Tab-separated table of C-alpha atoms in Angstrom:
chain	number	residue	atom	x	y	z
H	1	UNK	CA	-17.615	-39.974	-49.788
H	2	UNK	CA	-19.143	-38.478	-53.182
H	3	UNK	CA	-22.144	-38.359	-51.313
H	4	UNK	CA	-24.649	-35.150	-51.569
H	5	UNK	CA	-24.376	-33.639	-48.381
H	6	UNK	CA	-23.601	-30.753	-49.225
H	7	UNK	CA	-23.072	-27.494	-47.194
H	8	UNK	CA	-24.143	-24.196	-48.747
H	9	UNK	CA	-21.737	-21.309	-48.831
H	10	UNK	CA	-23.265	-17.899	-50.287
H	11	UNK	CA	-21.212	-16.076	-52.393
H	12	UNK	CA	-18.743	-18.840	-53.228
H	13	UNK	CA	-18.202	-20.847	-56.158
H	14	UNK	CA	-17.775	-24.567	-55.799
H	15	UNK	CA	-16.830	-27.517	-57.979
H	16	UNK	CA	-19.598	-29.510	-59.605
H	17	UNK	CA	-19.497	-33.248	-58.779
H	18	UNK	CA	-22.627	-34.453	-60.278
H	19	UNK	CA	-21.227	-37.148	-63.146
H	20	UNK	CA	-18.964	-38.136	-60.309
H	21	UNK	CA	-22.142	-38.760	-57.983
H	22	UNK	CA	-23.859	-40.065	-60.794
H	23	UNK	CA	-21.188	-42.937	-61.498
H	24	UNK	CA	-21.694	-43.694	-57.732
H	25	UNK	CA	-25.075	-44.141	-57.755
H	26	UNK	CA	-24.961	-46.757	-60.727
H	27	UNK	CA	-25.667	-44.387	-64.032
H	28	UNK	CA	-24.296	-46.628	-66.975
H	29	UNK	CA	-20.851	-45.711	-67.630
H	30	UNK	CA	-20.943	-44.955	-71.583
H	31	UNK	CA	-23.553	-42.415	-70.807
H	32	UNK	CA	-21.274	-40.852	-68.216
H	33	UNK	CA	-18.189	-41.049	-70.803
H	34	UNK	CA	-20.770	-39.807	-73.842
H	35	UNK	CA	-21.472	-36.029	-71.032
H	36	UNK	CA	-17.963	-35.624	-70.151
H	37	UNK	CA	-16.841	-35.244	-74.216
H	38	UNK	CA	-19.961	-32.811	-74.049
H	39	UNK	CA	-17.074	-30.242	-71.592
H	40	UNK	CA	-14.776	-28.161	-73.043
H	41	UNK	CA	-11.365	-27.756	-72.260
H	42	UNK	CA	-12.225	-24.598	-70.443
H	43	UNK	CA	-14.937	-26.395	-68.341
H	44	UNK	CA	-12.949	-29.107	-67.371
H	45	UNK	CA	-9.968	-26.560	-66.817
H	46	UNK	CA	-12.401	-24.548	-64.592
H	47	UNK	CA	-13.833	-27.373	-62.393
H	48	UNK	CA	-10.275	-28.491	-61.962
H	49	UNK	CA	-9.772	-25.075	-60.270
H	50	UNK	CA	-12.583	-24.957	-58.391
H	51	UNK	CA	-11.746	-27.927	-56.742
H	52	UNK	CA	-8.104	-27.334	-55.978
H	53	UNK	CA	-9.671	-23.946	-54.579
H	54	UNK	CA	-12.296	-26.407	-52.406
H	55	UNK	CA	-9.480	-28.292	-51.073
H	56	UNK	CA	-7.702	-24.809	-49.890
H	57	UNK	CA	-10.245	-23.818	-48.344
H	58	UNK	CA	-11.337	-26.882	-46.391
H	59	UNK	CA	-7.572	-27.355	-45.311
H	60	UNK	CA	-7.809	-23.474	-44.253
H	61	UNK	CA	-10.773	-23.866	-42.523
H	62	UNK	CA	-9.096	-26.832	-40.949
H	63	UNK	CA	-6.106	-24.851	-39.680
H	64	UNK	CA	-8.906	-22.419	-38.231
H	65	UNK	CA	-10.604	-24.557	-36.531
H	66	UNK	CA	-7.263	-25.794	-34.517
H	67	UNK	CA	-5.905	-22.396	-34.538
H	68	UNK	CA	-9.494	-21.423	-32.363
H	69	UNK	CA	-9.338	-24.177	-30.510
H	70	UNK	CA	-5.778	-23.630	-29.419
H	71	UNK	CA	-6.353	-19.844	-28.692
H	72	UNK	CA	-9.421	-20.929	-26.761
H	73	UNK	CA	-7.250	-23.132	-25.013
H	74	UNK	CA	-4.689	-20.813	-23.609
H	75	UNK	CA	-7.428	-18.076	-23.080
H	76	UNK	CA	-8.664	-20.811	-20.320
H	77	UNK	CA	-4.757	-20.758	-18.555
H	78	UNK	CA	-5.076	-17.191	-18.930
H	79	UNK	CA	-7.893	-17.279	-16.997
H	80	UNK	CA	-6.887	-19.389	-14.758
H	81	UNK	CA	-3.393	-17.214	-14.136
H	82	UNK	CA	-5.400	-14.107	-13.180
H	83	UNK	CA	-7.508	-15.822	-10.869
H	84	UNK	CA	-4.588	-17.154	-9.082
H	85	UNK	CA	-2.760	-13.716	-9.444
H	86	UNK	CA	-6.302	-11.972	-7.924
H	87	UNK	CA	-5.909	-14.268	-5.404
H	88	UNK	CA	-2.526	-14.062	-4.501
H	89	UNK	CA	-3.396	-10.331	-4.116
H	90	UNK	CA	-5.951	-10.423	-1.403
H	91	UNK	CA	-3.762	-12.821	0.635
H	92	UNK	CA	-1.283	-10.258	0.568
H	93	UNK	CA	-3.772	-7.179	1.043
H	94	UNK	CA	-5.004	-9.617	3.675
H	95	UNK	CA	-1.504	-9.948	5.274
H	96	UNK	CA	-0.375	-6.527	4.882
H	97	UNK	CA	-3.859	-5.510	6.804
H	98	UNK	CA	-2.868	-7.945	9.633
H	99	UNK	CA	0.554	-6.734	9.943
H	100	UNK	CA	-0.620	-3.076	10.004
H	101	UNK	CA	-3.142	-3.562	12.732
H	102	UNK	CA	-0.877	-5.792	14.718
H	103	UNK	CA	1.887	-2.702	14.088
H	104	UNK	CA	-0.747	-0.685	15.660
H	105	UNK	CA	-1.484	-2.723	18.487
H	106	UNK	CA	2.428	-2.798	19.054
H	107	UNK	CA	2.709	0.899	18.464
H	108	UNK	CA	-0.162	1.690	21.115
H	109	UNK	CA	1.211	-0.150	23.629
H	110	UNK	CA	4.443	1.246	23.779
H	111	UNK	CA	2.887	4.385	23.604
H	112	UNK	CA	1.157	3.839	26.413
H	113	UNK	CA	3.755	2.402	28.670
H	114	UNK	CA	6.165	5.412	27.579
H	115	UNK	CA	3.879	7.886	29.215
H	116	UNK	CA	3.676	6.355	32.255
H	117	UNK	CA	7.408	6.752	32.271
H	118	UNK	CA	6.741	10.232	31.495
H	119	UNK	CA	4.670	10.791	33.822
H	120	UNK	CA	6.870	9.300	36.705
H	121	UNK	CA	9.282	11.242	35.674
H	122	UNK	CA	7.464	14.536	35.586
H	123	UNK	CA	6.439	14.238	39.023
H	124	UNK	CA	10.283	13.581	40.270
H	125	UNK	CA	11.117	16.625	38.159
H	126	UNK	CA	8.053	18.903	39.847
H	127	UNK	CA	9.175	18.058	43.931
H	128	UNK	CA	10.756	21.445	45.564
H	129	UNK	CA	13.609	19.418	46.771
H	130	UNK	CA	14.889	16.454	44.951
H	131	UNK	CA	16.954	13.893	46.461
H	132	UNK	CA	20.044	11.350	45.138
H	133	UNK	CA	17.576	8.716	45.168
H	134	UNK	CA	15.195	10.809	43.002
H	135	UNK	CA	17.990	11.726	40.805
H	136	UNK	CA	18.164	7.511	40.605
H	137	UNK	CA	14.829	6.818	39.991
H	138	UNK	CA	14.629	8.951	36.734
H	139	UNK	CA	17.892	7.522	35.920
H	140	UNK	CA	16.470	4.045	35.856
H	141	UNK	CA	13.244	5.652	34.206
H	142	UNK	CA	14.735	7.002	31.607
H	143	UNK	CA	16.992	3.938	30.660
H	144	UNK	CA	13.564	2.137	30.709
H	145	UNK	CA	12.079	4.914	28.736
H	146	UNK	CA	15.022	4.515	26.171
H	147	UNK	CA	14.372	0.701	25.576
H	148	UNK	CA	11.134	1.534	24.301
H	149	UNK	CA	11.266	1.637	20.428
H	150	UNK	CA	8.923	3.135	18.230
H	151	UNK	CA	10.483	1.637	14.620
H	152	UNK	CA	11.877	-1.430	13.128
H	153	UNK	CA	15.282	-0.943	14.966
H	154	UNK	CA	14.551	-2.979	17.888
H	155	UNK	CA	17.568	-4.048	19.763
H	156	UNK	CA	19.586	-2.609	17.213
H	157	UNK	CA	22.652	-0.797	19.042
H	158	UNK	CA	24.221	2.565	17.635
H	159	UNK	CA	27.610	3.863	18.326
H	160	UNK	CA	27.733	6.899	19.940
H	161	UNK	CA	30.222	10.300	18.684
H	162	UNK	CA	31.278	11.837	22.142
H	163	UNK	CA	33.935	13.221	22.721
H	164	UNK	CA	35.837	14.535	25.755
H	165	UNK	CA	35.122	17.896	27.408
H	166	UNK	CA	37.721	20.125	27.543
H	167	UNK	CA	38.345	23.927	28.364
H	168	UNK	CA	38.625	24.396	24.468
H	169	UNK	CA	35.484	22.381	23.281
H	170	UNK	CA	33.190	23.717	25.538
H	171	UNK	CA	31.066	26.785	25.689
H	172	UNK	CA	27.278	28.080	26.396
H	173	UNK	CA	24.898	25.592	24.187
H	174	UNK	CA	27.546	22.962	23.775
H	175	UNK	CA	25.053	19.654	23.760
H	176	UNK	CA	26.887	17.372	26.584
H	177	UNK	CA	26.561	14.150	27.941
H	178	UNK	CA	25.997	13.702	31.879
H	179	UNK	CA	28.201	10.501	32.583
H	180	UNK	CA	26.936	10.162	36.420
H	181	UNK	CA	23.041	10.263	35.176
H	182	UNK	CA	23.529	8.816	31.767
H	183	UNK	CA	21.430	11.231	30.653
H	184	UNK	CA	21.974	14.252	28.239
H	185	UNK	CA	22.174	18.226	28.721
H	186	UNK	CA	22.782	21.759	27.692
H	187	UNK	CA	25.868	24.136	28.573
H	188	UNK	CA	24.633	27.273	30.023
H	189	UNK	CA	27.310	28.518	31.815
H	190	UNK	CA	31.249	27.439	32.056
H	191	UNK	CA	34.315	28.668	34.643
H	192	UNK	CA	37.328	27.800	33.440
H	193	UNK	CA	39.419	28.277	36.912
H	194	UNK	CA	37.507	25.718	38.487
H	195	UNK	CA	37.257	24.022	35.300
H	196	UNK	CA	33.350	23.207	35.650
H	197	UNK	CA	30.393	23.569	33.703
H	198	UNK	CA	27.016	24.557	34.535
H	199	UNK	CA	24.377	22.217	33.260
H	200	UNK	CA	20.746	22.361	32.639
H	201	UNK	CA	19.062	18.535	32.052
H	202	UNK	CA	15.400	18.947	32.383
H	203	UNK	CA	14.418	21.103	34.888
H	204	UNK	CA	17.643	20.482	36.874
H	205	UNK	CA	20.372	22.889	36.841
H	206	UNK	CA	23.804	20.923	37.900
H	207	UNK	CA	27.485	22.279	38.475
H	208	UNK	CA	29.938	19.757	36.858
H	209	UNK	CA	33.363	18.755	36.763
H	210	UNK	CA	34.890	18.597	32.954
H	211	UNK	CA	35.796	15.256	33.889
H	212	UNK	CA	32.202	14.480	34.025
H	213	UNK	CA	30.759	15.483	31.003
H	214	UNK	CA	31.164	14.105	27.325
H	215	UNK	CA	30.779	16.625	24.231
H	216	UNK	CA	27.773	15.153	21.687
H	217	UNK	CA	28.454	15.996	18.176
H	218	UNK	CA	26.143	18.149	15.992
H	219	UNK	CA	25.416	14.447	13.774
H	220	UNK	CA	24.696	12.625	16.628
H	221	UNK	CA	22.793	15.807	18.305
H	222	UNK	CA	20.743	15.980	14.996
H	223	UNK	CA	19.839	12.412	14.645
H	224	UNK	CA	18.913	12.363	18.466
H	225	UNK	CA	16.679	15.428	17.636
H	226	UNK	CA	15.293	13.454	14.444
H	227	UNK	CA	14.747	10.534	17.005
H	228	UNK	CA	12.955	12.336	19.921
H	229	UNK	CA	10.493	13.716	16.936
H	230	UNK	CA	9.926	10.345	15.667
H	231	UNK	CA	9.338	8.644	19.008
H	232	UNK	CA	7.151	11.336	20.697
H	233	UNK	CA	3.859	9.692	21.445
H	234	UNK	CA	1.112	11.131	19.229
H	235	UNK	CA	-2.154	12.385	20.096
H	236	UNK	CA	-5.212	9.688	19.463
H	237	UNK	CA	-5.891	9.719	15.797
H	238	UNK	CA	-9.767	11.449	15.120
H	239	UNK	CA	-11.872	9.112	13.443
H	240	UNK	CA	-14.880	11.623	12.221
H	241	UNK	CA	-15.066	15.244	10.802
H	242	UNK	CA	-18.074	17.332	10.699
H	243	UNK	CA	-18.511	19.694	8.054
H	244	UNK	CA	-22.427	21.023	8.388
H	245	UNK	CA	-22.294	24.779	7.438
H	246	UNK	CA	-19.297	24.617	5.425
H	247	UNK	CA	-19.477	25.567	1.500
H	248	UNK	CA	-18.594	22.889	-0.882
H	249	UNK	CA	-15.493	24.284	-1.628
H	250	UNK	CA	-14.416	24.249	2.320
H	251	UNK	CA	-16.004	21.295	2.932
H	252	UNK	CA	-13.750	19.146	0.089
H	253	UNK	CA	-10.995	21.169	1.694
H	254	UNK	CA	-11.489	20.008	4.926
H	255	UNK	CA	-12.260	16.532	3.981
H	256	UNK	CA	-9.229	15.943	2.164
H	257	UNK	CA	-6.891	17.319	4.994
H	258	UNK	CA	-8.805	14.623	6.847
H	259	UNK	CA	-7.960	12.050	4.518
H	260	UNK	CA	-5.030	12.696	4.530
H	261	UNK	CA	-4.467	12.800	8.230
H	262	UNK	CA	-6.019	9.230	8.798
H	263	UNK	CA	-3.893	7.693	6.007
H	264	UNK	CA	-0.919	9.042	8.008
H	265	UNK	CA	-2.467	7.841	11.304
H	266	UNK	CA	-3.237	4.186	9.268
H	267	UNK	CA	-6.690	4.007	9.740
H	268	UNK	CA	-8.666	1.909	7.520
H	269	UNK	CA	-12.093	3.284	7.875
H	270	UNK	CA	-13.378	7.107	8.670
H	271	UNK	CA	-16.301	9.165	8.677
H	272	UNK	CA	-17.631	12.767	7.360
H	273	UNK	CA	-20.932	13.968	8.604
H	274	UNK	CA	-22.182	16.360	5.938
H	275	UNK	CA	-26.087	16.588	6.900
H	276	UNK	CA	-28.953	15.807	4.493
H	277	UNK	CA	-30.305	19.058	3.397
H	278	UNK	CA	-30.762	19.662	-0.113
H	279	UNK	CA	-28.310	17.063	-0.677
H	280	UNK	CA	-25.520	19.303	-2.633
H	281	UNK	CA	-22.912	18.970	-0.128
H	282	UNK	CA	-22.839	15.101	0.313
H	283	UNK	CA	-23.386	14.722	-3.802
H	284	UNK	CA	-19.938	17.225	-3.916
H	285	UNK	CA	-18.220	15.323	-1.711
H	286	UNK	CA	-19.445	11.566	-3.289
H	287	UNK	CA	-18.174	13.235	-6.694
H	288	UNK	CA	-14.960	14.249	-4.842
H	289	UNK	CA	-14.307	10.743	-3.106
H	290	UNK	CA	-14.837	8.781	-6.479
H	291	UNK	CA	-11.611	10.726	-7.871
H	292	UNK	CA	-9.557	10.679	-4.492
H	293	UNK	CA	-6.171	8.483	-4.953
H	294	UNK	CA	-5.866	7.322	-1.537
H	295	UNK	CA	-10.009	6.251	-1.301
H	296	UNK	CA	-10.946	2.641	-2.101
H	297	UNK	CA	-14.671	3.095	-1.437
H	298	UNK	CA	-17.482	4.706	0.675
H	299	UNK	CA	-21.315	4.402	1.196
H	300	UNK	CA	-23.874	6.294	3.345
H	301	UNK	CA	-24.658	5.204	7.035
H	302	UNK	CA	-27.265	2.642	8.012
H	303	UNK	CA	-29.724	2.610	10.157
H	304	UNK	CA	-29.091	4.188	13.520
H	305	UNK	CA	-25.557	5.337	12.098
H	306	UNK	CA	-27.065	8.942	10.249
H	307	UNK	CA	-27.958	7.201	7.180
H	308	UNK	CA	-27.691	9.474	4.320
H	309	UNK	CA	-26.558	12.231	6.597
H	310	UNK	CA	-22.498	10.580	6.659
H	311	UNK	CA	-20.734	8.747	4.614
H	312	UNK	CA	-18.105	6.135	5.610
H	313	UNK	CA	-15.142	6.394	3.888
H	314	UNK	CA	-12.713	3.047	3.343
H	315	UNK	CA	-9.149	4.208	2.646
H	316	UNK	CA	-6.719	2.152	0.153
């Protein structure tokens, strides 16, 4: 517009309009004409550039001013993306949590229902004199027992390797299988003129024809060995460790067994009781806990829990 509103820019040189202003604002025009023959050539050359220059730079500043706006822009969906990723995350923390405590919940009460087979069977096994019905009972006890799963293979059906016993496959050790009882057992003794085998399953010891009996392999005897170990109830998992007395080095040795016990055990929250004292051993182990990979945070007790004598400890 020609108009002086002009914007001040330190350090940079700028065109001069003032004749052009002052033609504008109604200055005769042979007085105008009269001060531009008063320019050189190099003046008018140099104004020329500086304004070719202004143009550049208001064009650049231009660009600028989109280019910020545009990065602004997609700093915004950015934004918005990580929020929706954050939250995506603690839905699935959120689920995963659920499906570990309702894993728990499924794991406990299987647990608990297998030793109550257990313990039926144990006091079958421990009569003086046990009877064809007894020998039935545990039968249908330890088929029950076997339903039972402890893993993600629920219902899932394995093929058995057995083969048949014969007077050349069998010898003291041999891992058999009891076809009568369904059940499985150890060689410990064989006579090869009666052809039978002397059995021990449990606490039993049985006399057996070859007929009878069904040789296990050593695969299928190892992954039944790798199964009992998995499935064997374990013992309830300990929720707090006391360390009063220990040194700091003991104590963070003892703490991070306990860590990682519970992590195995899938506990979510556990407890150390260090004392108050002079306050070395629970600043050791706070310093400890801050660098621990499996630890997502922990605070002292409240009121009526020990206060600043434990610290709870939240695992990841």
């Amino acid at each position: 517009t020609l108009k002086p509103l002009y914007s001040i820019k330190i350090g940079l040189p700028g065109a001069s309009n003032a004749l052009a202003i002052a033609r504008r604002l109604g200055m005769p025009s042979d007085v105008l004409d009269e001060a531009m023959n008063y320019l050189s050539d190099g003046a008018r050359s140099f104004e020329n550039v500086l304004r070719r220059a202004e143009e550049s730079r208001v064009k650049a500043d231009e660009a600028h001013r989109l280019a910020e706006s545009e990065r602004l822009e997609w700093q915004k969906k950015l934004d918005e993306l990580n929020k929706k990723i954050e939250d995506l995350n603690r839905e699935r923390e959120k689920l995963n949590k659920n499906a570990r405590t309702e894993s728990r919940k499924i794991i406990a009460e299987r647990t608990e229902r297998a030793e109550e087979l257990l313990a039926q069977m144990e006091e079958i096994f421990l009569k003086e004199n046990i009877s064809e019905s007894d020998i039935i009972a545990a039968r249908t006890l330890k088929n029950k027992l076997g339903n039972i799963q402890f893993d993600e293979q629920d219902g899932e059906k394995k093929v058995v390797d057995y083969a048949d016993a014969t007077k050349d496959n069998i010898k003291v050790g041999t891992a058999v299988y009891i076809i009568p009882m369904e059940t499985r057992g150890t060689v410990s003794g064989f006579n090869p003129k009666k052809g039978e085998a002397e059995v021990i399953c449990g606490s039993i010891k049985m006399h057996l024809k070859l007929s009878e009996l069904k040789i296990i392999s050593q695969k299928e005897e190892k992954a039944q060995k790798v199964k009992l170990v998995k499935h064997i109830p374990r013992e309830q998992p300990i929720l707090e460790i006391n360390v009063l007395g220990l040194t700091v080095v003991e104590a963070i040795y003892e703490v991070d067994n306990f860590i990682d016990r519970a992590v195995t055990d899938n506990l979510e929250e556990i407890k150390v009781i260090h004392g108050v004292g002079t306050g070395k051993l629970k600043n050791a182990i706070a310093e400890h806990l801050k660098k621990h990979k499996n630890v997502e945070s922990f605070c002292s007790g409240k009121y009526g829990e020990g206060e600043t004598g434990v610290t709870f400890i939240k695992l990841k």
